[in-house]
Every structure is written in structure tokens, then in C-alpha cells.
Short mmCIF file of C-alpha atoms and ligand atoms in Angstrom, two decimals:
data_model
loop_
_atom_site.label_atom_id
_atom_site.label_comp_id
_atom_site.label_asym_id
_atom_site.label_seq_id
_atom_site.Cartn_x
_atom_site.Cartn_y
_atom_site.Cartn_z
CA UNK Z 26 -3.91 143.90 37.60
CA UNK Z 27 -1.96 140.88 38.84
CA UNK Z 28 0.71 139.21 36.78
CA UNK Z 29 2.18 135.78 37.26
CA UNK Z 30 5.10 134.46 35.26
CA UNK Z 31 4.97 130.76 34.45
CA UNK Z 32 8.06 129.00 33.09
CA UNK Z 33 7.78 126.50 30.26
CA UNK Z 34 10.62 124.41 28.92
CA UNK Z 35 10.82 123.71 25.22
CA UNK Z 36 10.36 120.36 23.50
CA UNK Z 37 13.41 120.97 21.34
CA UNK Z 38 16.27 123.45 21.00
CA UNK Z 39 15.51 126.99 19.98
CA UNK Z 40 15.50 127.29 16.15
CA UNK Z 41 18.53 129.18 14.84
CA UNK Z 42 16.42 132.12 13.60
CA UNK Z 43 15.16 132.57 17.14
CA UNK Z 44 18.71 132.42 18.46
CA UNK Z 45 19.70 135.23 16.11
CA UNK Z 46 16.69 137.17 17.31
CA UNK Z 47 17.83 136.81 20.92
CA UNK Z 48 21.27 138.13 20.04
CA UNK Z 49 19.82 140.98 18.04
CA UNK Z 50 17.43 141.82 20.86
CA UNK Z 51 20.20 141.88 23.45
CA UNK Z 52 22.22 144.16 21.22
CA UNK Z 53 19.25 146.50 20.82
CA UNK Z 54 18.65 146.55 24.60
CA UNK Z 55 22.28 147.38 25.33
CA UNK Z 56 22.33 150.08 22.66
CA UNK Z 57 19.17 151.57 24.11
CA UNK Z 58 20.70 151.52 27.60
CA UNK Z 59 23.68 153.52 26.36
CA UNK Z 60 21.48 155.94 24.46
CA UNK Z 61 19.29 156.39 27.54
CA UNK Z 62 22.27 157.05 29.78
CA UNK Z 63 23.66 159.64 27.40
CA UNK Z 64 20.36 161.47 27.11
CA UNK Z 65 19.37 160.84 30.77
CA UNK Z 66 16.03 159.30 29.97
CA UNK Z 67 14.56 156.07 31.29
CA UNK Z 68 11.02 155.75 30.01
CA UNK Z 69 10.13 153.55 27.11
CA UNK Z 70 8.44 156.38 25.27
CA UNK Z 71 11.38 158.71 25.69
CA UNK Z 72 13.77 156.03 24.49
CA UNK Z 73 11.48 155.30 21.60
CA UNK Z 74 11.43 158.93 20.52
CA UNK Z 75 15.13 159.28 21.02
CA UNK Z 76 16.40 156.22 19.25
CA UNK Z 77 13.76 154.55 17.14
CA UNK Z 78 14.98 155.89 13.79
CA UNK Z 79 18.61 154.95 14.40
CA UNK Z 80 17.59 151.55 15.64
CA UNK Z 81 15.42 150.92 12.64
CA UNK Z 82 18.54 151.51 10.55
CA UNK Z 83 20.81 149.38 12.71
CA UNK Z 84 18.38 146.50 13.12
CA UNK Z 85 16.60 146.64 9.78
CA UNK Z 86 15.29 143.12 9.96
CA UNK Z 87 13.84 143.06 13.43
CA UNK Z 88 10.08 143.00 13.82
CA UNK Z 89 9.24 146.54 14.90
CA UNK Z 90 7.19 145.51 17.94
CA UNK Z 91 10.19 143.62 19.27
CA UNK Z 92 12.21 146.78 18.88
CA UNK Z 93 9.72 148.73 21.00
CA UNK Z 94 9.84 145.94 23.56
CA UNK Z 95 13.66 146.26 23.66
CA UNK Z 96 13.13 149.89 24.71
CA UNK Z 97 10.83 148.70 27.45
CA UNK Z 98 13.42 146.23 28.79
CA UNK Z 99 16.15 148.86 28.55
CA UNK Z 100 13.90 151.31 30.39
CA UNK Z 101 13.43 148.98 33.34
CA UNK Z 102 17.18 148.25 33.49
CA UNK Z 103 17.84 151.99 33.50
CA UNK Z 104 15.32 152.61 36.25
CA UNK Z 105 16.96 149.95 38.39
CA UNK Z 106 20.34 151.45 37.69
CA UNK Z 107 19.17 154.91 38.65
CA UNK Z 108 17.67 153.65 41.90
CA UNK Z 109 20.87 151.82 42.86
CA UNK Z 110 22.91 154.83 41.89
CA UNK Z 111 20.84 157.13 44.07
CA UNK Z 112 21.07 154.75 46.99
CA UNK Z 113 24.83 154.94 46.66
CA UNK Z 114 25.25 151.30 45.79
CA UNK Z 115 28.18 151.42 43.39
CA UNK Z 116 26.64 150.69 40.09
CA UNK Z 117 28.59 150.28 36.89
CA UNK Z 118 27.08 151.07 33.54
CA UNK Z 119 24.42 148.39 33.16
CA UNK Z 120 24.84 145.80 30.49
CA UNK Z 121 22.54 142.89 29.76
CA UNK Z 122 24.64 139.76 29.43
CA UNK Z 123 22.20 136.94 29.25
CA UNK Z 124 20.54 136.12 25.98
CA UNK Z 125 16.90 137.03 26.13
CA UNK Z 126 14.08 138.73 24.36
CA UNK Z 127 10.64 139.85 25.36
CA UNK Z 128 7.63 139.91 23.09
CA UNK Z 129 4.59 141.94 24.09
CA UNK Z 130 1.25 140.19 23.94
CA UNK Z 131 0.39 141.53 20.48
CA UNK Z 132 3.75 140.34 19.16
CA UNK Z 133 3.31 136.59 19.56
CA UNK Z 134 0.58 133.98 19.48
CA UNK Z 135 0.13 131.14 21.93
CA UNK Z 136 -2.27 128.31 21.21
CA UNK Z 137 -3.47 127.56 24.72
CA UNK Z 138 -4.68 124.07 23.78
CA UNK Z 139 -1.56 122.74 22.07
CA UNK Z 140 1.05 124.88 23.80
CA UNK Z 141 2.57 126.10 20.55
CA UNK Z 142 3.99 129.61 20.36
CA UNK Z 143 4.10 131.43 17.04
CA UNK Z 144 6.86 134.02 17.28
CA UNK Z 145 7.43 136.47 14.42
CA UNK Z 146 11.10 137.14 13.70
CA UNK Z 147 10.76 139.63 10.85
CA UNK Z 148 8.36 140.23 7.98
CA UNK Z 149 7.49 136.88 6.49
CA UNK Z 150 9.51 134.83 8.97
CA UNK Z 151 7.97 133.13 11.97
CA UNK Z 152 9.20 130.35 14.20
CA UNK Z 153 7.22 127.80 16.17
CA UNK Z 154 8.16 126.97 19.73
CA UNK Z 155 6.64 123.85 21.22
CA UNK Z 156 6.23 124.15 24.98
CA UNK Z 157 6.30 121.21 27.35
CA UNK Z 158 2.94 121.35 29.09
CA UNK Z 159 2.40 119.62 32.43
CA UNK Z 160 -0.68 119.51 34.60
CA UNK Z 161 0.61 122.55 36.47
CA UNK Z 162 0.84 124.47 33.23
CA UNK Z 163 -2.64 123.40 32.11
CA UNK Z 164 -4.08 125.08 35.17
CA UNK Z 165 -2.94 128.41 33.73
CA UNK Z 166 -3.44 127.70 30.05
CA UNK Z 167 -6.96 126.38 30.65
CA UNK Z 168 -8.13 129.20 32.90
CA UNK Z 169 -9.79 131.65 30.53
CA UNK Z 170 -10.10 134.25 33.29
CA UNK Z 171 -6.37 134.72 32.74
CA UNK Z 172 -5.21 136.79 29.81
CA UNK Z 173 -1.79 136.57 28.25
CA UNK Z 174 0.83 139.20 28.92
CA UNK Z 175 4.36 139.32 27.62
CA UNK Z 176 6.45 136.35 26.54
CA UNK Z 177 10.08 136.19 27.66
CA UNK Z 178 12.25 133.91 25.54
CA UNK Z 179 15.48 132.48 26.96
CA UNK Z 180 17.77 129.97 25.23
CA UNK Z 181 16.23 126.96 26.95
CA UNK Z 182 12.86 128.13 28.18
CA UNK Z 183 10.15 130.75 27.93
CA UNK Z 184 8.23 132.61 30.61
CA UNK Z 185 4.61 133.43 29.87
CA UNK Z 186 3.01 136.21 31.88
CA UNK Z 187 -0.59 135.44 32.84
CA UNK Z 188 -2.71 138.37 33.98
CA UNK Z 189 -5.93 138.84 35.83
CA UNK Z 190 -7.76 141.48 37.81
CA UNK Z 191 -7.20 141.08 41.53
CA UNK Z 192 -10.21 139.25 42.99
CA UNK Z 193 -12.04 140.92 45.86
CA UNK Z 194 -10.81 139.41 49.15
CA UNK Z 195 -13.38 137.25 50.96
CA UNK Z 196 -14.89 138.28 54.31
CA UNK Z 197 -12.86 136.33 56.89
CA UNK Z 198 -14.53 133.78 59.15
CA UNK Z 199 -11.35 133.13 61.10
CA UNK Z 200 -7.86 134.55 61.52
CA UNK Z 201 -4.36 133.19 61.16
CA UNK Z 202 -1.83 135.44 62.84
CA UNK Z 203 1.84 134.67 62.22
CA UNK Z 204 5.04 135.89 63.81
CA UNK Z 205 7.90 135.51 61.32
CA UNK Z 206 11.17 134.13 62.65
CA UNK Z 207 14.42 132.92 61.16
CA UNK Z 208 13.44 129.28 61.24
CA UNK Z 209 9.67 129.26 61.47
CA UNK Z 210 6.37 131.01 61.34
CA UNK Z 211 4.74 130.75 64.73
CA UNK Z 212 1.28 131.87 65.40
CA UNK Z 213 -2.25 131.45 66.43
CA UNK Z 214 -5.34 130.32 64.56
CA UNK Z 215 -8.62 131.70 65.86
CA UNK Z 216 -12.00 130.42 64.83
CA UNK Z 217 -15.04 131.31 66.89
CA UNK Z 218 -14.20 130.76 70.57
CA UNK Z 219 -11.26 128.48 69.91
CA UNK Z 220 -7.64 129.54 69.53
CA UNK Z 221 -4.81 127.13 68.75
CA UNK Z 222 -1.09 127.48 68.24
CA UNK Z 223 0.14 126.94 64.67
CA UNK Z 224 3.62 126.41 63.34
CA UNK Z 225 5.33 126.24 59.97
CA UNK Z 226 8.98 125.30 60.25
CA UNK Z 227 11.68 125.95 57.69
CA UNK Z 228 14.98 125.38 59.49
CA UNK Z 229 16.80 124.58 56.25
CA UNK Z 230 16.54 128.18 55.11
CA UNK Z 231 18.86 129.35 57.87
CA UNK Z 232 21.13 126.35 57.35
CA UNK Z 233 21.43 127.00 53.63
CA UNK Z 234 22.11 130.67 54.27
CA UNK Z 235 24.82 129.88 56.79
CA UNK Z 236 26.44 127.29 54.55
CA UNK Z 237 26.51 129.58 51.54
CA UNK Z 238 27.74 132.44 53.65
CA UNK Z 239 30.67 130.36 54.90
CA UNK Z 240 31.41 129.11 51.42
CA UNK Z 241 31.46 132.63 50.03
CA UNK Z 242 33.87 133.72 52.74
CA UNK Z 243 36.19 130.82 51.89
CA UNK Z 244 36.01 131.61 48.18
CA UNK Z 245 36.82 135.23 48.82
CA UNK Z 246 39.90 134.26 50.80
CA UNK Z 247 41.07 131.60 48.40
CA UNK Z 248 40.61 133.71 45.28
CA UNK Z 249 41.73 136.95 46.87
CA UNK Z 250 44.43 137.32 44.22
CA UNK Z 251 41.84 137.45 41.47
CA UNK Z 252 38.90 139.74 42.16
CA UNK Z 253 37.23 138.88 38.90
CA UNK Z 254 37.10 135.13 39.51
CA UNK Z 255 36.18 135.64 43.12
CA UNK Z 256 33.29 137.86 42.18
CA UNK Z 257 32.10 135.43 39.56
CA UNK Z 258 32.19 132.42 41.86
CA UNK Z 259 30.47 134.33 44.64
CA UNK Z 260 27.79 135.49 42.24
CA UNK Z 261 27.16 131.92 41.21
CA UNK Z 262 26.98 130.85 44.84
CA UNK Z 263 24.50 133.61 45.54
CA UNK Z 264 22.22 132.64 42.68
CA UNK Z 265 22.20 129.03 43.84
CA UNK Z 266 21.45 130.05 47.38
CA UNK Z 267 18.52 132.19 46.29
CA UNK Z 268 17.09 129.41 44.18
CA UNK Z 269 17.28 126.86 46.95
CA UNK Z 270 15.83 129.18 49.56
CA UNK Z 271 13.09 130.49 47.29
CA UNK Z 272 11.95 126.97 46.56
CA UNK Z 273 11.46 126.29 50.27
CA UNK Z 274 9.79 129.60 50.95
CA UNK Z 275 7.27 128.91 48.19
CA UNK Z 276 6.47 125.57 49.81
CA UNK Z 277 5.90 127.21 53.17
CA UNK Z 278 3.76 129.95 51.65
CA UNK Z 279 1.66 127.43 49.77
CA UNK Z 280 0.82 125.48 52.89
CA UNK Z 281 -0.08 128.64 54.80
CA UNK Z 282 -2.33 129.81 51.98
CA UNK Z 283 -3.99 126.45 51.57
CA UNK Z 284 -4.84 126.48 55.27
CA UNK Z 285 -6.17 130.05 55.10
CA UNK Z 286 -8.18 129.37 51.96
CA UNK Z 287 -9.87 126.28 53.34
CA UNK Z 288 -10.85 127.97 56.59
CA UNK Z 289 -11.60 131.40 55.14
CA UNK Z 290 -8.97 133.02 57.33
CA UNK Z 291 -7.54 136.48 57.21
CA UNK Z 292 -3.76 136.32 57.48
CA UNK Z 293 -2.12 138.72 59.93
CA UNK Z 294 1.59 139.45 59.49
CA UNK Z 295 4.00 141.91 61.03
CA UNK Z 296 5.09 144.77 58.85
CA UNK Z 297 8.82 144.21 58.30
CA UNK Z 298 9.29 147.50 56.49
CA UNK Z 299 11.09 149.34 59.26
CA UNK Z 300 13.04 146.30 60.26
CA UNK Z 301 16.73 146.90 59.62
CA UNK Z 302 19.45 144.50 60.49
CA UNK Z 303 22.61 146.42 61.18
CA UNK Z 304 24.92 145.87 58.28
CA UNK Z 305 28.47 144.53 58.19
CA UNK Z 306 29.31 143.58 61.76
CA UNK Z 307 26.09 141.96 62.66
CA UNK Z 308 25.56 140.44 59.26
CA UNK Z 309 28.49 138.13 59.78
CA UNK Z 310 26.93 136.59 62.80
CA UNK Z 311 23.24 136.98 62.25
CA UNK Z 312 21.32 135.92 59.22
CA UNK Z 313 19.86 138.55 57.03
CA UNK Z 314 16.24 139.53 56.99
CA UNK Z 315 15.68 138.94 53.31
CA UNK Z 316 14.23 135.40 53.53
CA UNK Z 317 11.60 136.74 55.90
CA UNK Z 318 10.78 139.67 53.66
CA UNK Z 319 10.73 137.36 50.69
CA UNK Z 320 8.38 134.97 52.47
CA UNK Z 321 6.00 137.84 53.21
CA UNK Z 322 6.21 138.98 49.62
CA UNK Z 323 5.31 135.49 48.38
CA UNK Z 324 2.46 135.08 50.87
CA UNK Z 325 1.02 138.52 50.10
CA UNK Z 326 1.28 138.03 46.39
CA UNK Z 327 -0.25 134.58 46.33
CA UNK Z 328 -2.98 135.69 48.74
CA UNK Z 329 -3.88 138.55 46.42
CA UNK Z 330 -4.08 136.11 43.55
CA UNK Z 331 -6.49 133.88 45.52
CA UNK Z 332 -8.48 136.68 47.18
CA UNK Z 333 -7.32 135.92 50.72
CA UNK Z 334 -7.22 139.05 52.92
CA UNK Z 335 -3.81 139.88 54.39
CA UNK Z 336 -3.42 142.39 57.20
CA UNK Z 337 -0.05 143.87 58.10
CA UNK Z 338 0.49 145.46 61.48
CA UNK Z 339 3.21 147.40 63.22
CA UNK Z 340 5.13 144.82 65.29
CA UNK Z 341 6.36 147.32 67.87
CA UNK Z 342 6.45 145.70 71.33
CA UNK Z 343 4.59 142.67 70.03
CA UNK Z 344 7.15 140.34 71.58
CA UNK Z 345 7.18 142.12 74.94
CA UNK Z 346 3.53 142.79 75.65
CA UNK Z 347 1.28 140.65 77.79
CA UNK Z 348 -2.00 140.13 75.89
CA UNK Z 349 -3.95 139.73 79.14
CA UNK Z 350 -2.90 142.68 81.27
CA UNK Z 351 -1.05 144.75 78.60
CA UNK Z 352 2.10 145.06 80.73
CA UNK Z 353 5.21 145.61 78.67
CA UNK Z 354 8.36 143.81 79.72
CA UNK Z 355 11.65 145.49 78.93
CA UNK Z 356 13.94 142.89 80.40
CA UNK Z 357 15.41 140.15 78.23
CA UNK Z 358 13.49 136.96 78.13
CA UNK Z 359 14.02 133.39 77.13
CA UNK Z 360 11.90 131.16 74.94
CA UNK Z 361 8.88 131.74 77.17
CA UNK Z 362 7.05 134.95 77.78
CA UNK Z 363 6.18 135.12 81.48
CA UNK Z 364 4.11 137.87 83.03
CA UNK Z 365 3.49 138.81 86.65
CA UNK Z 366 -0.22 138.28 86.06
CA UNK Z 367 0.40 134.58 85.54
CA UNK Z 368 0.26 134.50 81.72
CA UNK Z 369 2.95 132.26 80.27
CA UNK Z 370 3.42 131.29 76.64
CA UNK Z 371 6.00 130.60 73.95
CA UNK Z 372 7.54 133.97 73.10
CA UNK Z 373 6.82 133.77 69.37
CA UNK Z 374 3.24 132.61 69.74
CA UNK Z 375 2.70 135.35 72.29
CA UNK Z 376 3.95 137.85 69.72
CA UNK Z 377 1.48 136.56 67.15
CA UNK Z 378 -1.37 137.01 69.63
CA UNK Z 379 -0.34 140.63 70.07
CA UNK Z 380 -0.21 141.09 66.30
CA UNK Z 381 -3.74 139.75 66.07
CA UNK Z 382 -4.96 142.02 68.84
CA UNK Z 383 -3.44 145.02 67.13
CA UNK Z 384 -5.17 144.05 63.89
CA UNK Z 385 -8.50 143.64 65.69
CA UNK Z 386 -8.21 146.87 67.66
CA UNK Z 387 -7.56 148.76 64.44
CA UNK Z 388 -10.60 147.15 62.84
CA UNK Z 389 -8.47 145.44 60.22
CA UNK Z 390 -9.74 141.90 60.78
CA UNK Z 391 -13.36 142.33 59.73
CA UNK Z 392 -15.82 141.53 62.52
CA UNK Z 393 -13.52 139.04 64.22
CA UNK Z 394 -12.72 139.21 67.87
CA UNK Z 395 -10.44 137.22 70.10
CA UNK Z 396 -10.12 136.44 73.79
CA UNK Z 397 -6.58 135.34 74.74
CA UNK Z 398 -8.09 133.36 77.59
CA UNK Z 399 -9.54 130.97 75.02
CA UNK Z 400 -6.09 129.92 73.91
CA UNK Z 401 -5.63 126.14 74.10
CA UNK Z 402 -2.16 125.56 75.40
CA UNK Z 403 -1.96 121.88 74.61
CA UNK Z 404 -2.76 121.87 70.89
CA UNK Z 405 -0.32 122.66 68.09
CA UNK Z 406 -1.38 122.65 64.45
CA UNK Z 407 1.49 122.00 62.05
CA UNK Z 408 1.04 123.91 58.80
CA UNK Z 409 4.36 122.89 57.38
CA UNK Z 410 7.47 120.98 58.35
CA UNK Z 411 10.56 120.00 56.35
CA UNK Z 412 9.42 116.39 55.97
CA UNK Z 413 6.54 117.66 53.85
CA UNK Z 414 8.95 118.90 51.19
CA UNK Z 415 9.95 115.34 50.40
CA UNK Z 416 6.37 114.43 49.67
CA UNK Z 417 5.56 117.23 47.30
CA UNK Z 418 7.17 117.19 43.92
CA UNK Z 419 7.62 120.28 41.83
CA UNK Z 420 6.19 119.98 38.37
CA UNK Z 421 6.90 123.48 37.26
CA UNK Z 422 8.33 126.69 38.49
CA UNK Z 423 6.72 130.01 38.87
CA UNK Z 424 7.83 133.38 39.97
CA UNK Z 425 6.54 136.73 40.83
CA UNK Z 426 6.71 139.01 37.84
CA UNK Z 427 5.13 142.04 39.40
CA UNK Z 428 1.94 143.88 40.02
CA UNK Z 429 0.83 146.58 37.63
ZN1 LIG H 21 0.15 140.00 82.16
#
């Protein structure tokens, strides 16, 4: 089952009853977190058994399904906490600060035509939330193949989870193999006997990362006398950075997927799982790997949603191997990969060819085959470039909620 969270803003402020509900819900979540920590349980059912009676007494007016949903939220916070704790990331006792509540799909009604949410507060008390519905939102509201999941209510917006069964991926008629770099995706598109270089550039991601990194360093120095303020400002910087980078990564992913969808391509990516950037020392100079991982996550998720096959292969030696004679070069190289056999190509595109060959040799690319000799050196297809961001306008935001 795939889940996609779609954000809707509200036509007017949240009614005061709903505001009280958010506060009550947050209180219930934080109480449940403490109860869970004391009893060392993290699952919703365990929390429910443990604390339902007390909670019913403490929150006598809350709709009981919301109470159960508070256990669910607390459970996921606790699981995160436990994971961080085990990893050794110093983790204080978790506490939910932001005002929020989540209603399960039986605990609210959404009229998909008018965009009006009916949210029960307690017995005999409901509120109506009018959502602002754009064309982007209609795509989800109008698609009856999508069922409604949970509703997350925040002070100024709501997030509706839309769910569907993962469609069966199509049989690929071509392949798009991409090598993921700090500033671009570089790769090869193969259809029949023809192979062309492709490129999707996102140089701003690295620039934004560098700028925010420098700014955080300055903040830390300037506010060194006050750890609390320093941490707060850095946190805010981090959130802004993520938002700005995520927006660009979504744009890049969308253009890649549009291309693959139109040409019925399988997408081949390197598996970044084992890829570790050495912490601390190197991190100050080199940019972290998370935008690349995030980009893969977005591409994979959106591809699953659209039924586009994605193949992930082990990238070992992909940047050092000659696709023609299979020699492996261990010496450092520049922007070009040059082999004694005469093969010469942009290093990143060469890597993508090797990724594709690995995918084919493992039988992961359907019945496709590829001859590196067919590569056309003089053609470059641009999937995405920064100038394209100016042309597209966002009319809504969406995020990955998760896969269940
Ligand atoms: Zn060679």
C-alpha cells in the first residue's frame, strides 16, 4: 500500500474548539510518551492497554478514536527515540512541541467534491474545516482509485493521506541509467540501437548546502555563549535548508519521471546504501550524501506510485571500469574516463553505462540489451536544468508519508 500526504491550507483560521483539541491531543501524546518510556513499550496496542483507562479519566471530553490515534503518534515517536538511542545518538526524552493532531480515516469525513472536512471534537460537537482546493489538489480528490487515510491537523493547514495499492510496474521498452553526483544526475538513455547522454543539473543544491553550512558555523561561533539560542537558530537554519533543497530535488525527480513515463523506461540507479561519507573532518569540506539519498528516495517513491520500474545496482567500480574491454583503472582520473583500448567518455556518463551493464547482466532490466559502441557522443538530452525551475510554479506541496 502506498501513501501520499497532500497538504491543504485552510480558508479561514482554525475554529477555537479545534485549537483546544490540538492542545489536548498534544498533551495526550506527551503523556503517552512518558507512560511508554516508564513501562518500556512502544506499540500502539501496548500503550492502549497500559494507559487507556487513565487517559479516559484525564481527557474525558476527547473523542475516543482521537485518543487511540494519540497512542499511535506516541508509539511512532517512541520507536524513533529507541532507534536513535540504540544508535548512540544522544537522545533526550522525546517531547512533542508543535501543535498537531491526527485523525484516523474513520474519525473524520472529507467531502471530496467541496473540500470540506467534518472533524468530530467530542460527542455532539463537530467542526467544519474548509480546505483551499487548487487544480493540484483536485487531481487527488477526484481520483477515486485513491482512498483516504489519516488526517493530520496543524494550526494553519491539514495533511490528507491518500492511499492506493502499488500499481504493477510496466515492462520497459527503454532504459534510463543515472549516475548520481553532487550537482547533477548524469547518464545514458538507451532505446533500441540508440544511446544518448542525458543530464539533469541541480547545482543550487550544493550551493544552498554550502551557504547554510557556513551560516551555521558563524551562528555557532557568534552565539557560543548561549548554547540554547545557538541550537535554536541552527535548528531553524537546518529546517529552511531542507525545505529549499527538497523543493529542488522534487523538481528534478519530476522531470526524470516524466521522461521515463513517456518513453516507458526502466530507471537504473546506483545503490547508495553502503555509501558512507566519513564524518566530522571530511564533512566540513565535502558536502553530505543526504541530498543524493533523498533524491533517490523521491525518485523511487514517485516511480512506485506511477508504476515505473526502478532498478538499483551495486556501484562498485562503476566509475573505474571500461565498458568496452572491462579493464579497471585504479589510478586517479580527471573529468574524462580514458582507456588504453581507445574508449573515452565523460567520467560520470561512463559510470552510468557501467550501472546499466550491471543491471542488464543481472537480468534486472527486462529484455533490454545495450551495446556501448552505439553511444552517440555528440548528443546530450537535458532532462532538467535550473532555468526550468523558474518556469514551473508550485501550486501545492506534497511529501512522502511512508509506505505500509
Ligand atoms: Zn577499454
